[in-house]
XYZ file of C-alpha atoms in Angstrom:
578
model
C 0.034 0.202 0.163
C 1.410 3.120 -1.281
C 1.976 5.930 1.741
C -0.065 9.117 0.896
C 1.797 12.536 2.075
C -0.032 14.892 4.130
C 1.018 17.573 1.364
C -1.217 14.667 -0.846
C -4.056 15.099 0.341
C -7.661 16.801 -0.255
C -7.944 19.730 0.759
C -11.884 18.672 2.300
C -9.783 15.989 4.347
C -6.844 18.827 5.260
C -9.253 21.151 7.233
C -11.036 17.727 8.156
C -7.967 16.684 10.325
C -6.992 21.034 11.384
C -10.280 20.756 12.983
C -9.516 18.474 15.476
C -7.159 20.961 17.075
C -7.399 23.728 18.634
C -6.479 27.042 16.091
C -3.615 27.772 18.038
C -2.120 24.726 18.172
C -3.357 24.462 14.222
C -1.334 27.220 13.401
C 1.727 26.669 15.454
C 2.094 22.685 13.718
C 1.455 24.319 9.955
C 2.036 27.728 10.059
C 4.379 29.185 7.109
C 5.140 25.284 5.498
C 3.558 25.776 2.291
C 1.248 28.092 0.595
C -1.507 25.377 0.646
C -1.374 24.878 4.272
C -1.582 28.493 4.651
C -4.391 29.217 2.689
C -6.134 26.413 4.349
C -5.458 27.790 7.977
C -6.796 31.543 6.583
C -9.862 30.225 5.286
C -11.373 28.078 7.543
C -13.264 28.460 10.424
C -11.686 30.433 14.040
C -12.301 29.979 17.179
C -9.992 30.951 18.736
C -9.402 29.888 22.767
C -7.100 32.713 24.628
C -9.162 31.803 27.965
C -6.144 29.786 29.302
C -3.009 30.589 27.169
C 0.198 32.110 27.902
C 1.515 35.224 27.005
C 3.124 34.280 24.389
C 0.614 32.741 22.648
C -1.908 35.939 23.346
C 1.472 37.529 21.677
C 1.251 34.410 18.483
C -1.942 35.026 17.747
C -1.533 38.748 17.833
C 1.296 38.938 15.104
C 0.429 35.567 13.340
C -2.980 35.071 12.986
C -5.704 38.378 13.504
C -3.509 39.961 10.008
C -4.339 36.866 8.005
C -8.023 36.100 8.793
C -9.969 35.784 6.130
C -13.359 34.944 7.248
C -15.528 35.563 9.940
C -13.886 34.305 13.496
C -15.333 33.686 16.794
C -12.972 34.571 19.887
C -12.304 33.518 23.515
C -10.682 35.443 25.833
C -10.190 35.567 30.015
C -8.548 38.645 31.107
C -7.947 37.934 34.450
C -6.226 40.341 36.803
C -4.643 41.484 33.598
C -6.781 44.774 33.141
C -3.964 45.866 30.547
C -3.536 42.703 28.162
C -8.198 43.513 28.027
C -7.460 46.678 26.515
C -4.895 45.313 24.464
C -6.629 42.770 23.064
C -9.154 45.434 21.813
C -6.204 47.031 20.215
C -4.685 44.501 18.453
C -8.332 43.959 16.679
C -8.097 47.747 15.742
C -4.837 47.429 14.771
C -5.206 44.317 12.417
C -8.583 45.412 11.061
C -10.065 42.550 11.922
C -13.382 44.269 14.376
C -15.410 43.983 11.297
C -15.169 39.904 10.774
C -15.660 38.871 14.635
C -18.615 37.299 15.112
C -18.710 35.077 17.922
C -17.007 36.816 21.588
C -17.141 35.185 24.811
C -15.164 36.986 27.454
C -15.046 35.292 31.023
C -13.792 35.958 34.358
C -14.634 39.786 34.135
C -13.486 42.378 36.348
C -15.216 45.319 37.107
C -12.180 47.292 35.517
C -11.945 45.255 32.895
C -15.366 45.828 32.662
C -15.013 49.482 31.950
C -12.631 48.488 29.101
C -14.824 46.042 27.589
C -18.005 48.380 27.632
C -15.741 51.597 25.458
C -14.840 49.033 22.562
C -18.382 46.634 22.266
C -19.536 49.694 19.841
C -16.837 49.200 17.153
C -17.687 45.356 16.924
C -20.161 46.172 14.256
C -21.117 42.793 13.088
C -21.054 41.443 16.252
C -23.649 38.573 16.350
C -23.443 36.557 19.270
C -21.931 37.893 23.258
C -21.310 36.440 26.578
C -19.972 38.083 29.427
C -19.466 36.139 32.828
C -18.287 38.142 34.991
C -15.593 37.403 38.369
C -17.778 38.172 41.156
C -21.364 38.919 41.945
C -22.500 42.341 42.104
C -25.350 44.394 44.357
C -27.842 44.526 41.142
C -26.028 43.395 38.404
C -24.023 46.595 38.006
C -21.792 44.985 34.661
C -24.870 44.297 32.946
C -25.861 48.416 33.654
C -22.683 49.442 32.298
C -23.293 47.185 29.524
C -26.375 48.782 28.418
C -24.276 51.895 27.460
C -23.458 50.588 24.450
C -24.934 50.032 21.254
C -24.921 46.867 19.209
C -27.955 46.769 16.596
C -26.505 43.556 15.131
C -26.324 41.209 18.165
C -28.606 38.106 17.768
C -27.227 35.832 20.878
C -26.546 37.156 24.132
C -25.415 35.470 27.525
C -24.355 37.563 30.720
C -23.903 36.093 33.992
C -21.967 35.111 36.819
C -18.723 32.925 36.983
C -19.738 31.155 39.907
C -23.077 30.192 40.920
C -25.243 33.690 41.553
C -27.098 33.444 44.705
C -29.481 36.125 46.511
C -28.286 39.036 44.922
C -30.177 40.445 41.686
C -30.939 42.281 38.702
C -32.448 46.470 39.421
C -34.770 46.665 36.749
C -34.458 50.258 36.158
C -32.198 50.559 33.460
C -34.440 47.745 31.591
C -35.677 50.249 29.575
C -32.316 50.970 27.741
C -32.174 46.991 26.274
C -34.336 49.237 23.647
C -31.604 50.702 21.940
C -28.246 48.564 23.413
C -29.543 44.978 21.657
C -32.949 45.695 19.137
C -32.515 42.712 17.059
C -31.507 40.315 19.921
C -33.444 36.766 19.443
C -31.500 34.920 22.201
C -30.934 35.840 25.627
C -29.422 33.634 28.194
C -29.377 36.282 31.785
C -28.072 33.885 34.386
C -28.493 36.538 37.181
C -31.568 36.457 39.571
C -33.908 38.349 38.747
C -37.408 38.794 40.039
C -40.554 37.466 38.357
C -41.705 41.586 37.320
C -38.432 42.429 35.824
C -38.538 39.152 34.422
C -42.289 39.652 32.825
C -40.996 43.532 32.004
C -37.930 42.141 30.107
C -40.467 40.374 27.834
C -42.198 43.633 27.165
C -39.223 45.899 26.386
C -38.008 42.914 24.412
C -41.005 41.559 22.285
C -38.683 40.341 19.806
C -37.137 37.265 21.520
C -37.036 34.040 20.549
C -35.639 32.589 23.095
C -35.003 33.634 26.802
C -33.193 31.665 29.162
C -33.640 33.249 33.202
C -33.195 32.824 36.945
C -35.926 34.016 39.177
C -35.455 34.601 42.388
C -37.993 34.686 45.585
C -38.863 38.666 45.798
C -42.211 40.542 46.292
C -44.085 39.654 43.194
C -46.396 43.010 42.747
C -49.710 41.502 40.781
C -49.457 41.183 36.948
C -52.689 42.318 35.553
C -54.663 39.875 32.750
C -54.502 43.010 30.578
C -50.495 43.224 30.229
C -50.539 39.835 28.937
C -52.439 40.775 25.624
C -52.199 39.762 22.285
C -48.871 41.302 21.255
C -47.099 40.048 24.491
C -44.250 37.969 23.757
C -45.532 37.414 20.599
C -41.963 35.835 19.343
C -41.182 33.267 21.979
C -40.620 29.917 21.088
C -38.291 28.563 24.087
C -38.289 29.425 27.807
C -35.719 28.372 30.000
C -36.430 28.777 34.039
C -35.045 28.440 37.445
C -36.685 29.344 40.198
C -34.622 29.836 43.527
C -37.557 30.096 45.967
C -41.312 30.282 45.925
C -43.109 32.307 42.828
C -46.209 30.269 43.733
C -47.746 28.057 40.219
C -50.217 30.324 39.545
C -48.249 33.858 38.498
C -46.123 30.609 36.352
C -49.670 29.626 35.004
C -51.054 32.920 33.697
C -47.422 33.327 32.054
C -47.458 30.354 29.914
C -50.893 31.324 29.341
C -50.095 34.026 27.312
C -47.504 31.973 25.509
C -49.676 29.975 22.931
C -46.417 29.955 20.196
C -43.960 28.433 22.606
C -42.725 25.090 21.661
C -39.803 24.139 24.264
C -39.950 24.690 28.008
C -37.750 23.654 30.832
C -38.595 24.301 34.344
C -35.663 23.247 37.323
C -37.156 24.485 40.999
C -36.794 23.224 44.401
C -39.502 23.955 47.150
C -38.769 23.103 50.724
C -42.004 23.804 51.833
C -44.490 21.340 50.887
C -47.219 24.684 51.489
C -46.407 26.142 48.516
C -46.390 24.527 45.224
C -47.871 21.415 45.264
C -49.129 22.022 41.368
C -45.822 22.427 40.150
C -45.340 18.304 40.566
C -49.454 17.931 39.707
C -49.594 15.881 36.867
C -52.924 16.959 36.294
C -52.777 20.254 36.151
C -49.799 19.995 33.798
C -51.924 18.135 30.910
C -54.692 20.214 31.764
C -52.280 23.117 30.651
C -50.724 22.303 27.728
C -53.782 20.742 26.368
C -55.413 24.354 26.643
C -52.849 26.475 25.819
C -49.449 24.837 24.937
C -51.018 22.850 21.655
C -47.679 23.905 20.229
C -45.510 22.097 23.004
C -43.177 19.918 21.679
C -40.170 19.771 24.245
C -41.161 19.356 27.785
C -38.654 19.673 30.937
C -39.456 19.367 34.166
C -37.103 18.854 37.257
C -38.853 19.445 40.791
C -37.601 19.176 44.393
C -40.550 19.507 46.741
C -40.325 19.209 50.480
C -42.035 15.410 50.699
C -45.081 14.812 53.299
C -46.074 11.108 54.759
C -49.540 11.471 53.193
C -47.040 11.700 49.734
C -44.944 9.030 47.454
C -43.303 8.952 44.406
C -45.643 6.144 43.456
C -48.873 9.301 44.176
C -46.535 11.823 41.766
C -45.953 9.996 39.147
C -49.197 8.499 38.845
C -51.224 10.970 36.903
C -48.262 11.365 34.130
C -49.247 7.516 33.749
C -52.430 8.728 31.294
C -52.574 8.308 27.626
C -51.698 11.981 27.604
C -48.025 11.704 28.314
C -47.481 8.251 27.602
C -48.559 7.665 24.598
C -50.387 11.214 22.745
C -46.553 13.179 23.776
C -44.195 10.054 24.842
C -42.830 12.271 27.525
C -40.838 10.265 30.449
C -40.853 10.989 33.937
C -39.003 10.464 37.001
C -40.232 10.103 40.621
C -37.919 9.005 43.745
C -37.775 10.181 47.279
C -33.881 10.124 48.057
C -33.504 11.134 51.120
C -31.739 14.214 51.387
C -31.203 16.413 53.999
C -34.846 18.531 53.455
C -36.465 14.653 52.828
C -37.792 16.232 49.013
C -39.932 14.362 45.849
C -37.692 14.940 43.708
C -39.799 14.584 39.850
C -37.324 15.425 36.879
C -38.285 14.303 32.821
C -35.580 12.586 30.677
C -34.339 13.998 29.306
C -34.260 17.109 31.741
C -33.301 20.209 31.240
C -29.634 20.839 30.255
C -27.647 22.393 32.807
C -29.973 21.048 35.706
C -28.546 19.211 38.659
C -30.355 15.798 39.115
C -30.202 14.289 43.071
C -29.726 10.910 43.505
C -29.089 8.338 45.848
C -28.031 4.708 44.971
C -30.678 2.284 46.687
C -33.522 4.399 46.978
C -36.723 2.645 45.393
C -37.483 4.786 42.502
C -41.636 4.865 39.921
C -41.424 6.263 36.223
C -44.508 6.547 33.707
C -42.190 4.800 31.250
C -41.382 0.900 31.169
C -38.372 1.070 30.283
C -36.586 4.599 31.024
C -33.545 5.578 29.414
C -30.895 7.927 31.584
C -28.150 8.036 29.332
C -29.577 11.985 28.761
C -28.661 13.119 32.296
C -25.651 15.386 32.771
C -25.417 16.355 35.272
C -25.954 14.426 38.374
C -25.960 15.015 42.733
C -24.493 11.964 44.228
C -25.931 11.289 47.943
C -24.081 8.327 49.394
C -25.275 4.935 49.882
C -28.362 4.378 53.195
C -27.234 0.905 54.163
C -24.474 -1.014 52.519
C -26.540 -3.711 53.391
C -29.149 -2.740 51.087
C -27.226 -1.128 48.468
C -28.393 -3.081 45.628
C -32.417 -4.235 46.882
C -33.515 -0.679 44.580
C -34.383 -1.215 40.770
C -31.250 -0.648 39.362
C -30.734 2.796 36.852
C -27.852 3.273 35.017
C -26.590 6.588 34.715
C -23.816 5.467 31.847
C -23.433 9.688 30.465
C -22.657 11.576 33.457
C -19.667 14.164 32.552
C -20.447 16.610 35.657
C -21.025 14.381 39.532
C -21.282 16.819 42.308
C -20.996 14.365 45.991
C -22.858 15.771 48.841
C -21.734 15.995 52.853
C -22.623 12.937 54.624
C -24.226 13.707 58.150
C -25.038 11.084 59.581
C -22.507 7.583 60.337
C -25.353 5.180 58.148
C -24.270 6.967 55.178
C -20.954 5.980 53.143
C -19.525 6.198 50.067
C -18.135 3.707 48.609
C -17.197 3.587 45.004
C -17.942 -0.091 43.854
C -21.272 0.544 44.390
C -21.657 3.883 42.666
C -19.935 2.502 39.245
C -23.361 -0.219 39.300
C -24.994 3.579 38.841
C -22.547 5.689 36.698
C -20.031 5.741 34.926
C -17.458 7.758 36.715
C -15.008 6.950 33.195
C -17.481 9.454 31.406
C -17.127 12.195 34.413
C -15.363 15.292 32.927
C -16.079 17.864 35.619
C -16.168 16.739 39.329
C -16.867 18.486 42.791
C -16.417 16.910 45.986
C -17.535 17.951 49.564
C -17.027 14.373 51.410
C -13.144 13.765 52.252
C -13.263 9.852 51.723
C -14.630 10.667 48.005
C -11.574 11.566 46.710
C -9.824 8.116 46.293
C -12.879 7.774 43.725
C -11.264 9.690 41.465
C -8.141 7.064 39.964
C -11.328 5.295 37.892
C -12.369 8.779 36.180
C -9.794 8.952 33.896
C -11.443 11.260 31.727
C -11.023 13.776 34.714
C -10.214 17.768 32.828
C -11.626 19.856 36.791
C -11.675 19.274 39.986
C -13.094 20.953 42.960
C -13.102 19.447 46.562
C -14.671 21.494 48.980
C -14.092 19.543 52.168
C -10.067 18.769 52.544
C -9.622 19.270 56.426
C -5.688 18.521 55.453
C -5.987 14.585 55.820
C -3.177 13.767 53.187
C -4.424 10.019 53.112
C -7.843 10.413 51.544
C -5.017 11.552 48.359
C -2.349 8.682 49.133
C -5.871 6.961 48.485
C -5.658 7.445 44.671
C -3.546 4.549 43.137
C -2.132 6.701 39.725
C -1.748 10.043 38.625
C -4.688 11.786 36.678
C -2.396 12.943 33.850
C -5.902 14.348 32.105
C -6.816 16.708 34.609
C -5.932 20.948 33.766
C -8.160 22.321 36.629
C -8.006 21.902 40.440
C -10.170 24.373 43.044
C -8.653 24.064 46.446
C -9.704 27.467 48.360
C -13.132 26.317 48.722
C -13.052 24.287 51.286
C -15.537 24.632 53.983
C -12.999 24.381 56.534
C -10.455 27.027 54.809
C -7.263 24.259 55.327
C -4.405 25.589 54.222
C -1.782 23.768 52.077
C 1.768 22.639 53.199
C 5.225 21.985 51.875
C 4.641 18.141 51.967
C 0.761 18.628 50.228
C 2.410 20.497 47.727
C 4.641 17.203 46.708
C 1.732 15.094 46.526
C -0.681 17.321 44.542
C 2.256 17.995 41.975
C 3.065 14.451 41.711
C -1.063 13.232 41.236
C -1.669 16.001 39.031
C 1.253 16.814 36.984
C -1.132 18.292 34.212
C -2.233 20.663 35.893
C -3.418 24.376 33.294
C -4.765 25.967 36.327
C -5.327 25.774 39.849
C -6.872 27.815 43.554
C -5.254 26.786 46.712
C -4.064 27.942 49.671
C -1.008 27.911 51.710
C 0.149 27.859 54.805
C 3.763 28.431 54.430
C 6.395 30.628 51.863
C 8.128 27.121 51.360
C 5.129 25.525 49.255
C 5.179 27.970 46.187
C 8.423 27.046 44.980
C 7.381 23.447 44.618
C 4.032 24.183 43.333
C 5.790 26.391 39.936
C 8.443 24.260 39.524
C 6.555 20.707 39.821
C 4.236 21.898 37.862
C 5.423 22.165 34.098
C 2.186 22.476 32.257
C 0.493 26.037 34.452
C -0.861 28.384 32.996
C -2.483 30.148 35.698
C -2.734 30.015 39.705
C -4.526 32.262 42.444
C -3.078 31.434 45.976
C -4.092 32.684 48.894
C -1.551 32.944 51.676
C -1.910 33.071 55.297
C -1.248 36.099 56.313
C -0.220 35.202 59.847
C 2.300 32.927 58.478
C 3.619 34.481 55.014
C 4.969 38.072 54.979
C 3.611 39.412 52.355
C 6.861 42.364 51.717
C 9.550 38.951 51.346
C 6.439 37.428 48.903
C 6.950 40.720 46.807
C 11.580 40.354 46.983
C 11.078 37.312 46.174
C 8.878 37.528 42.804
C 10.181 40.135 41.558
C 13.586 37.885 41.712
C 11.666 34.911 40.120
C 10.113 37.138 37.704
C 12.775 37.727 34.629
C 14.108 33.832 36.095
C 11.067 32.157 35.375
C 8.600 34.428 33.264
C 5.720 35.090 34.638
C 3.669 37.831 35.676
C 1.996 38.369 39.692
C -0.419 40.707 41.323
C -0.652 40.345 45.365
C -3.835 41.659 46.507
C -5.567 41.508 49.473
C -3.351 38.212 50.242
C -4.446 37.063 47.234
C -1.781 35.987 44.681
C -2.328 35.915 41.297
C 0.143 34.519 38.832
C 0.091 34.269 35.179
C 3.319 32.459 33.516
C 4.589 33.047 30.339
C 7.146 29.852 29.862
C-alpha cells in the first residue's frame, strides 16, 4: 500500500484534520510550511481560545493569526487580573483591521475594571452576532449589566450575561431595563444567569418583544400582581423557547398565568427546588400540567421538568407519578418522568423528566426506590448528577437499578450521618465514572474514587481537612486533569510543602490551580512541580507568610521563570509565560 503524504491530501481532508486541533495548535504546527497550508489556515473557520493560554500564545495570535484572517471568526478571551491585557486585546483587533470580522465573542472572569474597558470597545464590533460576558464576582444589582447597557449593538442576535460562579441572592436592578431597546434592538436569544424577580422578567419580555428564546433565573422577591390585560395579544409574540430556573418560592398560579399568554411556545424547561410543601404542589401535579398544555400550549413539543418538593407523610413518589401515567403523557406525547425520594437533608420528592433540562442537576441516591411512567426509562440523557451516599450498604442493591452512563458533571453531597457511606464499587454500579469530566467533592472519602475517572479534566474539593491519607489512596497520577480548585474548602485548610509534593505528583499536567498555602516553601514546589501550569490563584495564610518577603521573592524570580504576578488582599495571581 502506497504511503500518502499529508501534502497530497485533498483540501477537504486537510480542513477536517485541522478541525481536530485548536486554532493555536493548528497555526503553530502548519503555519508557513507551504502556500497551500497557509491558505487552508487563513480560510478555515476560526475559533480562537485565549481563555487559558500563555502570554506568548497571545502574542503569537496578535502577530500571526489576526493579520491573516480572511473569514468571520470567533474568539474566547479571559483577562483575569491583567486589565492591561484586555485593553491590548481590543487594540490588536483594531490595528489588525479584523473588528468587522469578529462574529462570536466570549469573555469570562471579567472584573469591574476590565468591564469598563470592554464597554468602551464593544460599539466598534459592528458585525458581532453572539456575545457572552461572565463576570468574576457577584455584584449588587448586577452592576456590570448596567455598564453593558451603555453600549449599542444593533446586529447582536445571541447574548449571555452572568457570573462565573453560581449566583445566590443578588439580583438585577430593573430600573434601566428600557435601555435594552436601544442596546440590543435585534436580540433573539437571551441567556440571563443573574437572578431577577418575576416582575423584572415580565417587564423584560415587554421591552424585548422580538425574543425567540430566553433562559432566566427567577428569585423569590415581592411580586406585584400582574394584571391580566398586561398579557395582550402582542405579549412575547415571537417567544418559542422558555427556560426557567426558580430559586425560592413563586406561586404556581403566577407561572401558569404567564404560560397561558405564550401559545407559540414549543420548548419549555423548568427547574425548581421548593423546601416548603405548603407551596407549589402544582409543580409536581401531572393533571395540572396536562390541562395547561392541552388548553394553552398546543404547540409544545419539548417539555422538561426537574422539581424538588418537600415531601409529606401522605404522598409518595408513586402518588406523584400516577397522573403522568395517562395516555396524554405515555402515548400522545411520549414524555418520560421519574419520581423518587432520595432522603436528602430536606427530605424532598424529586420529579424529573428524561431528558431533564440541560445543565440541571439530578439528585440521586443509589439504593432508594423509584418509579417511572415508562416501562423502560433511558437515563443516558442525564449529564449532571448530585450524588448522595448510600444509606445502608447491606441494602445497597435492593432497589430497582438505574444506570447513568453519560454523566459528565458529578457533585457529591456532604455526609451528616454515620450510616451514610460512599463506596466507589457501589456507585460504579449506577454511574459510569469513566465519563465524568468535572467533579465537585464535598466529602473526603470520595477522593479515592478519582482514580476511576480516567477522563477527568476539572476537580473542585470543598471538604479537605488536611488528612493527606485521602490523597494517598489515589492509585496513580491523573494525567487528564487540567483545572484544580482547592481554595473553596469549608475548613479553609492551608496546604503545606508536603501536601504540595503529593498534589504535584498526582496532577502533573495541571494548567490552572486555586489553593491556600500555609508556608512560603510551598510556592516554589508548586511552580517547579507543574511544568504545564498557565495560571495560579494562591491565598496566603497572613499570620505565616510575610507579604513583603513574598513580593521580593517574586521580583527576583520573575525574569528567570518568566511570569506576571499581582498581590492584593492576601491573594496572589500568577500568569506563566513559559
